[in-house]
Amino acid sequence: MRKRFVVLLSLVAVTGCSSSDPTTRSGSDVPRPRHPLDASSVSTPLDSYQPSSGLTLTLHRAEVLLTNQCLKRLGYSDHPMSTPEGLPDERRHSEFLVFSLAQAKTIGYNLPKRYAKTSESSWDDKASKVQRGLLDGTLRTYKGVAVPQGGCVGVAADDLTKNSRVPKRIEGGGVELKQLQKTSPTSLGDAQVGVIRLDAIFATKKDARYVEMIRSWSSCMSKKGFDYKTPEKAMDDNRWNGDTPSGSEKRTAVADMTCKKEVNYLGVASRVQSAYEEKVISARKWELAELRRNLKAWKTNADAALKGSSG
């Protein structure tokens, strides 16, 4: 199945609008970003709560080490996980539906190949049924040895999250994540911020300035011969099937990005969302403070695991 830029928020239709947040400017008065079609060029307040790339890599390396050690203790030595040298390319702020005109002209709404497959997902594809059972704990015994509850992935998660308080659930924007105690801390920090951010994303969708800007975008698209009410509908048009984009898809994507640049889509969306993120931070400050304490504890545990393996 082809991978798109459409994210969870594309399932939510813009219905009405709320009163504008006084902490932001009117939509027409928002400064234009330096790179109007590059979502990674903007930052919003919740970004400061996300794990750094360095911490994420440290956690990932420690998780691989602890998982392989667990498999070895169980007597399974085939196909060990490889220690990551770096992190895969990541799309920052994918809720802002922009990409370069060059990309629109060549692959339409498809994801660039650098995001489509990672070495980790390739490793998963080659894991045997037995190894998967040892990793997730669905295999209860192996060679007469009891497999730990939650499998080797759970063992690694327990080691890395000790002396921290992993939330039982995370909620945001009507989305809820549960049963997080055995979740890999490598992805848990980003997941927690991502779900919390949904509160701000959905509020932005109903804000008067955002709605006004989207109407201008729709009008711009109409003048170019494309009838779409929202960017999500353009990107998720059911005519865009398969990994090879049609000429129609590429023309639509080019018009889409051109109009977004014209109406300052990224500037308005990121500015309005930032204001709502400040409100979310204020409302959930204790939860976010706990996350920062957790990240500090996880780093300590990861550093200890890696130091122990080299000692």
Short mmCIF file of C-alpha atoms in Angstrom, two decimals:
data_model
loop_
_atom_site.label_atom_id
_atom_site.label_comp_id
_atom_site.label_asym_id
_atom_site.label_seq_id
_atom_site.Cartn_x
_atom_site.Cartn_y
_atom_site.Cartn_z
CA MET A 1 0.00 0.00 0.00
CA ARG A 2 1.41 3.34 -0.97
CA LYS A 3 2.50 5.69 1.79
CA ARG A 4 1.06 9.18 1.72
CA PHE A 5 1.54 12.44 3.55
CA VAL A 6 -1.99 12.13 4.89
CA VAL A 7 -1.93 11.85 8.69
CA LEU A 8 -4.49 11.17 11.38
CA LEU A 9 -5.83 14.71 11.33
CA SER A 10 -6.92 14.26 7.70
CA LEU A 11 -9.79 12.17 9.00
CA VAL A 12 -11.23 15.19 10.78
CA ALA A 13 -13.31 17.60 8.73
CA VAL A 14 -13.19 21.30 9.47
CA THR A 15 -16.63 22.12 10.82
CA GLY A 16 -17.21 25.71 11.87
CA CYS A 17 -14.61 27.78 13.68
CA SER A 18 -13.81 28.96 17.17
CA SER A 19 -13.10 32.50 18.23
CA SER A 20 -9.56 33.51 17.37
CA ASP A 21 -6.85 33.16 19.96
CA PRO A 22 -5.71 36.68 20.97
CA THR A 23 -2.11 35.51 21.24
CA THR A 24 -1.80 35.23 17.46
CA ARG A 25 -2.15 37.69 14.62
CA SER A 26 -4.89 37.69 12.03
CA GLY A 27 -4.22 35.20 9.26
CA SER A 28 -3.38 37.87 6.70
CA ASP A 29 -0.87 39.50 9.05
CA VAL A 30 1.26 36.43 9.79
CA PRO A 31 4.90 36.65 8.60
CA ARG A 32 5.89 34.28 5.84
CA PRO A 33 8.36 31.54 6.81
CA ARG A 34 11.76 31.59 5.14
CA HIS A 35 11.05 28.19 3.55
CA PRO A 36 7.29 28.17 2.88
CA LEU A 37 7.17 24.56 1.62
CA ASP A 38 9.47 22.95 4.21
CA ALA A 39 7.66 21.90 7.39
CA SER A 40 10.95 20.94 9.05
CA SER A 41 12.00 24.59 8.91
CA VAL A 42 9.41 25.66 11.48
CA SER A 43 9.32 24.96 15.20
CA THR A 44 6.43 24.98 17.65
CA PRO A 45 6.46 25.07 21.48
CA LEU A 46 5.92 21.35 22.06
CA ASP A 47 9.07 20.57 20.07
CA SER A 48 11.11 21.38 23.19
CA TYR A 49 9.59 18.36 24.98
CA GLN A 50 10.57 15.84 22.31
CA PRO A 51 13.62 13.63 22.88
CA SER A 52 16.70 14.90 21.07
CA SER A 53 18.05 12.90 18.16
CA GLY A 54 21.10 12.06 20.28
CA LEU A 55 18.97 10.66 23.10
CA THR A 56 16.80 8.71 20.67
CA LEU A 57 19.90 7.10 19.13
CA THR A 58 21.28 6.23 22.58
CA LEU A 59 17.98 4.64 23.60
CA HIS A 60 17.80 2.72 20.34
CA ARG A 61 21.33 1.35 20.72
CA ALA A 62 20.67 0.32 24.31
CA GLU A 63 17.38 -1.31 23.35
CA VAL A 64 19.09 -3.35 20.63
CA LEU A 65 21.82 -4.42 23.05
CA LEU A 66 19.39 -5.48 25.79
CA THR A 67 17.10 -7.28 23.34
CA ASN A 68 19.98 -9.26 21.83
CA GLN A 69 21.25 -10.15 25.30
CA CYS A 70 17.81 -11.47 26.22
CA LEU A 71 17.60 -13.58 23.05
CA LYS A 72 21.07 -14.98 23.75
CA ARG A 73 20.08 -15.94 27.31
CA LEU A 74 17.16 -17.87 25.86
CA GLY A 75 19.52 -19.75 23.54
CA TYR A 76 18.54 -17.96 20.34
CA SER A 77 21.47 -16.49 18.41
CA ASP A 78 20.23 -16.32 14.81
CA HIS A 79 19.59 -12.98 13.08
CA PRO A 80 20.55 -10.59 15.93
CA MET A 81 19.44 -6.99 15.70
CA SER A 82 22.16 -4.75 14.30
CA THR A 83 23.34 -1.76 16.32
CA PRO A 84 22.18 1.43 14.59
CA GLU A 85 24.89 3.81 13.42
CA GLY A 86 22.45 6.66 12.98
CA LEU A 87 18.77 7.51 12.79
CA PRO A 88 16.62 7.15 9.67
CA ASP A 89 15.36 10.27 7.94
CA GLU A 90 12.36 11.68 9.74
CA ARG A 91 9.61 14.00 8.57
CA ARG A 92 9.22 16.72 11.17
CA HIS A 93 5.83 18.34 11.57
CA SER A 94 4.06 16.08 9.09
CA GLU A 95 0.77 17.67 10.20
CA PHE A 96 1.73 20.60 7.96
CA LEU A 97 0.97 19.20 4.53
CA VAL A 98 3.73 20.78 2.45
CA PHE A 99 6.64 19.56 0.36
CA SER A 100 8.80 21.00 -2.38
CA LEU A 101 7.57 21.83 -5.86
CA ALA A 102 10.34 19.60 -7.23
CA GLN A 103 8.88 16.68 -5.31
CA ALA A 104 5.36 17.50 -6.47
CA LYS A 105 6.52 17.51 -10.09
CA THR A 106 8.25 14.13 -9.86
CA ILE A 107 6.33 11.91 -7.39
CA GLY A 108 3.11 13.79 -6.68
CA TYR A 109 1.79 12.92 -3.22
CA ASN A 110 4.00 9.86 -2.76
CA LEU A 111 6.52 9.73 0.04
CA PRO A 112 10.17 10.02 -1.02
CA LYS A 113 11.96 6.67 -0.99
CA ARG A 114 14.14 7.67 1.97
CA TYR A 115 11.04 7.48 4.18
CA ALA A 116 9.50 4.37 2.68
CA LYS A 117 11.75 1.68 4.22
CA THR A 118 14.21 1.64 7.10
CA SER A 119 16.89 -0.88 8.00
CA GLU A 120 14.84 -1.71 11.09
CA SER A 121 11.73 -2.55 9.07
CA SER A 122 13.92 -4.65 6.74
CA TRP A 123 15.22 -6.54 9.79
CA ASP A 124 11.62 -7.15 10.95
CA ASP A 125 10.75 -8.64 7.56
CA LYS A 126 13.50 -11.24 7.93
CA ALA A 127 12.74 -12.25 11.53
CA SER A 128 11.48 -15.84 11.86
CA LYS A 129 8.20 -16.79 13.53
CA VAL A 130 10.13 -18.21 16.49
CA GLN A 131 12.16 -15.02 16.89
CA ARG A 132 9.02 -12.90 16.75
CA GLY A 133 7.50 -15.07 19.46
CA LEU A 134 10.57 -14.56 21.64
CA LEU A 135 10.50 -10.84 21.04
CA ASP A 136 6.85 -10.24 21.91
CA GLY A 137 6.38 -13.08 24.39
CA THR A 138 3.74 -14.99 22.45
CA LEU A 139 6.10 -17.98 22.60
CA ARG A 140 5.90 -19.09 26.24
CA THR A 141 8.91 -21.45 26.34
CA TYR A 142 11.96 -22.05 24.17
CA LYS A 143 14.31 -25.01 24.54
CA GLY A 144 12.78 -25.70 27.92
CA VAL A 145 13.34 -22.14 29.18
CA ALA A 146 10.44 -19.87 30.12
CA VAL A 147 10.20 -16.75 27.97
CA PRO A 148 9.78 -13.59 30.10
CA GLN A 149 6.35 -11.96 30.09
CA GLY A 150 6.27 -9.43 27.30
CA GLY A 151 9.17 -11.14 25.56
CA CYS A 152 12.64 -9.73 25.04
CA VAL A 153 11.22 -6.42 23.86
CA GLY A 154 9.44 -6.16 27.20
CA VAL A 155 12.62 -7.04 29.08
CA ALA A 156 14.51 -4.26 27.29
CA ALA A 157 11.67 -1.81 27.97
CA ASP A 158 11.65 -2.72 31.68
CA ASP A 159 15.40 -2.18 31.96
CA LEU A 160 15.33 1.15 30.17
CA THR A 161 12.30 2.56 32.02
CA LYS A 162 13.21 1.58 35.58
CA ASN A 163 13.10 4.43 38.12
CA SER A 164 10.60 6.29 35.93
CA ARG A 165 6.82 6.56 35.80
CA VAL A 166 5.58 5.37 32.42
CA PRO A 167 2.04 6.70 31.89
CA LYS A 168 -0.74 4.13 31.84
CA ARG A 169 -2.36 5.98 28.98
CA ILE A 170 -1.88 9.07 26.83
CA GLU A 171 -4.77 11.12 25.46
CA GLY A 172 -5.00 13.96 22.97
CA GLY A 173 -7.42 15.11 20.30
CA GLY A 174 -9.78 12.23 21.02
CA VAL A 175 -6.99 9.66 20.55
CA GLU A 176 -5.94 7.39 23.40
CA LEU A 177 -2.90 5.13 23.74
CA LYS A 178 -3.05 2.43 26.41
CA GLN A 179 -0.93 -0.36 27.88
CA LEU A 180 2.34 1.55 27.57
CA GLN A 181 4.30 -0.21 30.34
CA LYS A 182 6.04 -2.56 27.87
CA THR A 183 6.40 0.03 25.13
CA SER A 184 9.86 0.84 23.81
CA PRO A 185 11.09 4.14 25.29
CA THR A 186 12.85 4.74 21.98
CA SER A 187 9.50 5.77 20.51
CA LEU A 188 7.42 6.47 23.63
CA GLY A 189 8.63 10.04 24.18
CA ASP A 190 7.87 11.11 20.62
CA ALA A 191 4.53 9.28 20.74
CA GLN A 192 3.51 11.06 23.94
CA VAL A 193 4.31 14.50 22.53
CA GLY A 194 2.62 13.59 19.25
CA VAL A 195 -0.64 12.59 20.90
CA ILE A 196 -0.64 15.60 23.22
CA ARG A 197 -0.02 17.83 20.18
CA LEU A 198 -3.28 16.58 18.63
CA ASP A 199 -5.20 18.83 21.01
CA ALA A 200 -3.52 21.84 19.40
CA ILE A 201 -3.74 20.47 15.86
CA PHE A 202 -7.49 19.91 16.04
CA ALA A 203 -8.07 23.30 17.68
CA THR A 204 -6.09 24.91 14.85
CA LYS A 205 -8.36 23.26 12.28
CA LYS A 206 -11.35 25.12 13.74
CA ASP A 207 -9.66 28.47 14.25
CA ALA A 208 -11.11 31.37 12.23
CA ARG A 209 -7.74 32.39 10.77
CA TYR A 210 -6.91 28.88 9.66
CA VAL A 211 -10.36 28.37 8.15
CA GLU A 212 -10.07 31.70 6.30
CA MET A 213 -6.66 30.72 4.92
CA ILE A 214 -7.98 27.34 3.74
CA ARG A 215 -10.83 29.07 1.94
CA SER A 216 -8.27 31.22 0.14
CA TRP A 217 -6.32 28.09 -0.75
CA SER A 218 -9.47 26.43 -2.10
CA SER A 219 -10.24 29.52 -4.19
CA CYS A 220 -6.70 29.51 -5.56
CA MET A 221 -7.03 25.82 -6.48
CA SER A 222 -10.38 26.48 -8.16
CA LYS A 223 -8.83 29.16 -10.36
CA LYS A 224 -6.30 26.58 -11.49
CA GLY A 225 -9.07 24.11 -12.36
CA PHE A 226 -9.07 21.95 -9.18
CA ASP A 227 -12.12 21.63 -6.94
CA TYR A 228 -11.08 20.77 -3.38
CA LYS A 229 -12.37 22.21 -0.11
CA THR A 230 -9.35 21.21 1.98
CA PRO A 231 -5.72 20.15 1.38
CA GLU A 232 -6.49 16.74 2.90
CA LYS A 233 -9.08 16.04 0.20
CA ALA A 234 -6.58 16.92 -2.51
CA MET A 235 -3.88 14.69 -1.07
CA ASP A 236 -6.25 11.78 -0.37
CA ASP A 237 -8.08 11.84 -3.69
CA ASN A 238 -9.04 8.22 -4.39
CA ARG A 239 -7.72 8.57 -7.94
CA TRP A 240 -4.17 8.58 -6.58
CA ASN A 241 -3.50 4.86 -6.52
CA GLY A 242 -0.27 2.93 -6.80
CA ASP A 243 3.33 4.03 -6.38
CA THR A 244 3.59 5.57 -9.84
CA PRO A 245 1.88 8.97 -9.86
CA SER A 246 -0.23 9.95 -12.84
CA GLY A 247 0.22 13.22 -14.67
CA SER A 248 -3.03 14.42 -13.11
CA GLU A 249 -1.75 13.70 -9.61
CA LYS A 250 1.50 15.55 -10.22
CA ARG A 251 -0.32 18.57 -11.69
CA THR A 252 -2.63 18.63 -8.69
CA ALA A 253 0.28 18.42 -6.27
CA VAL A 254 2.08 21.29 -8.04
CA ALA A 255 -1.05 23.46 -7.92
CA ASP A 256 -1.54 22.50 -4.27
CA MET A 257 1.96 23.57 -3.23
CA THR A 258 1.83 26.70 -5.39
CA CYS A 259 -1.42 27.79 -3.73
CA LYS A 260 -0.12 26.99 -0.26
CA LYS A 261 2.85 29.20 -0.92
CA GLU A 262 0.55 31.96 -2.21
CA VAL A 263 -1.77 31.93 0.84
CA ASN A 264 1.06 31.47 3.38
CA TYR A 265 -0.30 28.10 4.48
CA LEU A 266 2.74 27.10 6.53
CA GLY A 267 3.07 30.50 8.16
CA VAL A 268 -0.56 30.68 9.26
CA ALA A 269 -0.88 27.02 10.26
CA SER A 270 2.33 26.96 12.32
CA ARG A 271 1.64 30.31 14.01
CA VAL A 272 -1.92 29.44 15.00
CA GLN A 273 -0.92 25.93 16.12
CA SER A 274 1.91 27.38 18.22
CA ALA A 275 -0.57 29.53 20.14
CA TYR A 276 -2.72 26.50 20.91
CA GLU A 277 0.34 24.48 21.88
CA GLU A 278 1.17 27.11 24.49
CA LYS A 279 -2.31 26.57 25.94
CA VAL A 280 -1.83 22.80 25.90
CA ILE A 281 1.52 23.14 27.69
CA SER A 282 -0.11 25.26 30.38
CA ALA A 283 -3.00 22.81 30.81
CA ARG A 284 -0.77 19.70 30.87
CA LYS A 285 2.36 21.07 32.52
CA TRP A 286 2.56 18.32 35.16
CA GLU A 287 2.32 15.59 32.54
CA LEU A 288 4.99 17.22 30.42
CA ALA A 289 7.24 17.75 33.44
CA GLU A 290 6.91 14.03 34.17
CA LEU A 291 7.93 13.27 30.60
CA ARG A 292 11.12 15.29 31.00
CA ARG A 293 11.95 13.43 34.23
CA ASN A 294 11.31 10.15 32.43
CA LEU A 295 13.62 11.06 29.56
CA LYS A 296 16.38 11.86 32.04
CA ALA A 297 15.93 8.49 33.80
CA TRP A 298 15.81 6.60 30.49
CA LYS A 299 19.05 8.21 29.38
CA THR A 300 20.72 7.21 32.65
CA ASN A 301 19.56 3.61 32.19
CA ALA A 302 20.63 3.51 28.55
CA ASP A 303 24.06 4.93 29.33
CA ALA A 304 24.52 2.32 32.06
CA ALA A 305 23.53 -0.53 29.74
CA LEU A 306 25.91 0.60 27.02
CA LYS A 307 28.76 1.23 29.48
CA GLY A 308 28.25 -2.22 31.00
CA SER A 309 28.55 -3.90 27.61
CA SER A 310 31.84 -2.17 26.86
CA GLY A 311 33.34 -2.67 30.30
#
